[in-house]
Amino acid sequence: MTGAARGIGAAVAKRLSEDGHNVAVIDLAEDASQETADAIAAATGGKTLGVGADVSNEDAVKGAVEKVAAELGGPTILINNAGIIRDNMLFKMSVDDWDAVMGVHLRGAFLMARTCQAHMVEAKWGRIVNLSSTSALGNRGQANYSAAKAGMQGFTKTLAIELGKFGVTANAIAPGFIQTDMTAATAARMKVPFDDFIKFSAEQIPVQRVGQPEDIAHLASFFASEGAGFISGQVVYAAGGPKD
Ligand code: NAP
């Protein structure tokens, strides 16, 4: 479970622990990962592990997955959730802004999936869940992020095709507005108080509220479940209303 020290990732990690899985909380900072892993273990009584790794770094990913395999067993569920935003209008977007976003979302998901699939193929069972976004459909100021999140969808469908015969499914969750530090940062960039941003956004959403990390955790739990084995290569928009 990547990017799991806070936000959506922490909620998914907790939910998977409640579901009875051993959970590795992988995030950039080892201490923050361990803190979240400990809090989850205290709440659920499950076995957890905190690992510090940059998912865009090939050696770091290899080391992290080896550590998880040694301490918790070979990973058969992978949630590619680590993410960053570097928003800017196209004419002001730097190459670094572009590369950083591609690096964490696409390169990170690729490295994690390539490393973890060996354990899944060996087990003849696996579940991969990739975090896309409604921004995949286009969003002003997010040329880099929307391209990465659309890329996650194509990546997911290809994993589903390649890995299906090994009992491995791959699906993508495309959240709309979820109340986390990431959306707080967007509000700050737009110079709008976060509470006003939430209120305004909720008015545009059919269910009249913004999403919470637990909304995404619920869907991730479903995709990771035994019973979801015939559902693969799908993108589900979790946005409080239809998106296409
Ligand atoms: P968040 O609160 O910003 O959390 C993202 C986590 O990813 C942070 O813990 C961050 O670590 C970690 N991370 C960043 N770069 C990393 C790297 N290179 N290696 C490992 N971990 C890294 O974001 P969130 O809102 O929970 O979003 C989670 C996922 O959902 C992302 O993929 C995001 O794009 C997607 N999403 C979110 C929304 C939304 O409305 N919030 C909507 C659609 C999709 P640090 O704390 O150390 O930076």
Coordinates of N, CA and C in Angstrom, one line a residue, residues 3 6 12 14 34-35 64 66 72-74 99 101 103 156 164 167 171 199 226 237-238:
G3 N 2.0 5.4 -0.5 CA 1.5 6.7 -0.1 C 0.5 6.6 1.1
R6 N -0.8 8.9 5.2 CA -1.9 9.8 5.5 C -2.9 9.8 4.3
V12 N -7.3 3.5 3.4 CA -7.3 2.2 2.7 C -6.5 1.1 3.5
K14 N -6.0 1.1 6.7 CA -6.7 0.7 7.9 C -7.8 -0.3 7.5
Q34 N 5.8 4.4 9.8 CA 5.8 3.5 11.0 C 4.7 4.0 12.0
E35 N 4.6 5.3 12.1 CA 3.6 5.9 13.0 C 2.2 5.5 12.5
A64 N 12.0 -2.1 -0.7 CA 10.8 -2.1 0.1 C 10.0 -3.4 0.0
E66 N 11.1 -6.3 -0.9 CA 11.9 -7.4 -0.3 C 11.6 -7.4 1.3
L72 N 6.2 -9.7 6.2 CA 4.8 -10.0 6.2 C 4.4 -11.1 5.3
G73 N 5.3 -11.6 4.4 CA 5.0 -12.5 3.4 C 4.9 -11.8 2.0
G74 N 5.1 -12.6 0.9 CA 5.0 -12.0 -0.4 C 3.7 -11.2 -0.6
D99 N 7.8 16.0 -14.9 CA 8.5 14.8 -14.6 C 8.2 14.3 -13.2
V101 N 5.5 14.6 -11.5 CA 4.1 13.9 -11.4 C 4.1 12.6 -12.2
G103 N 6.7 10.7 -12.6 CA 7.6 9.9 -11.8 C 6.9 9.1 -10.7
T156 N -3.8 0.1 -16.0 CA -4.6 -0.9 -15.3 C -5.2 -1.9 -16.2
G164 N -4.3 -11.7 -15.9 CA -5.5 -12.4 -15.6 C -5.4 -13.9 -15.5
G167 N -4.6 -15.4 -12.1 CA -5.5 -15.1 -11.0 C -5.4 -13.8 -10.4
N171 N -7.7 -3.2 -11.2 CA -8.7 -2.2 -11.3 C -8.3 -0.8 -10.9
K199 N -17.5 23.5 0.8 CA -18.9 23.9 0.7 C -19.3 24.1 -0.8
E226 N -11.9 -11.5 -2.2 CA -12.0 -12.7 -2.9 C -13.1 -12.7 -4.0
Y237 N -15.5 5.4 -11.1 CA -15.4 6.8 -10.6 C -16.2 6.8 -9.3
A238 N -15.5 7.3 -8.3 CA -16.1 7.4 -7.0 C -16.1 8.9 -6.7

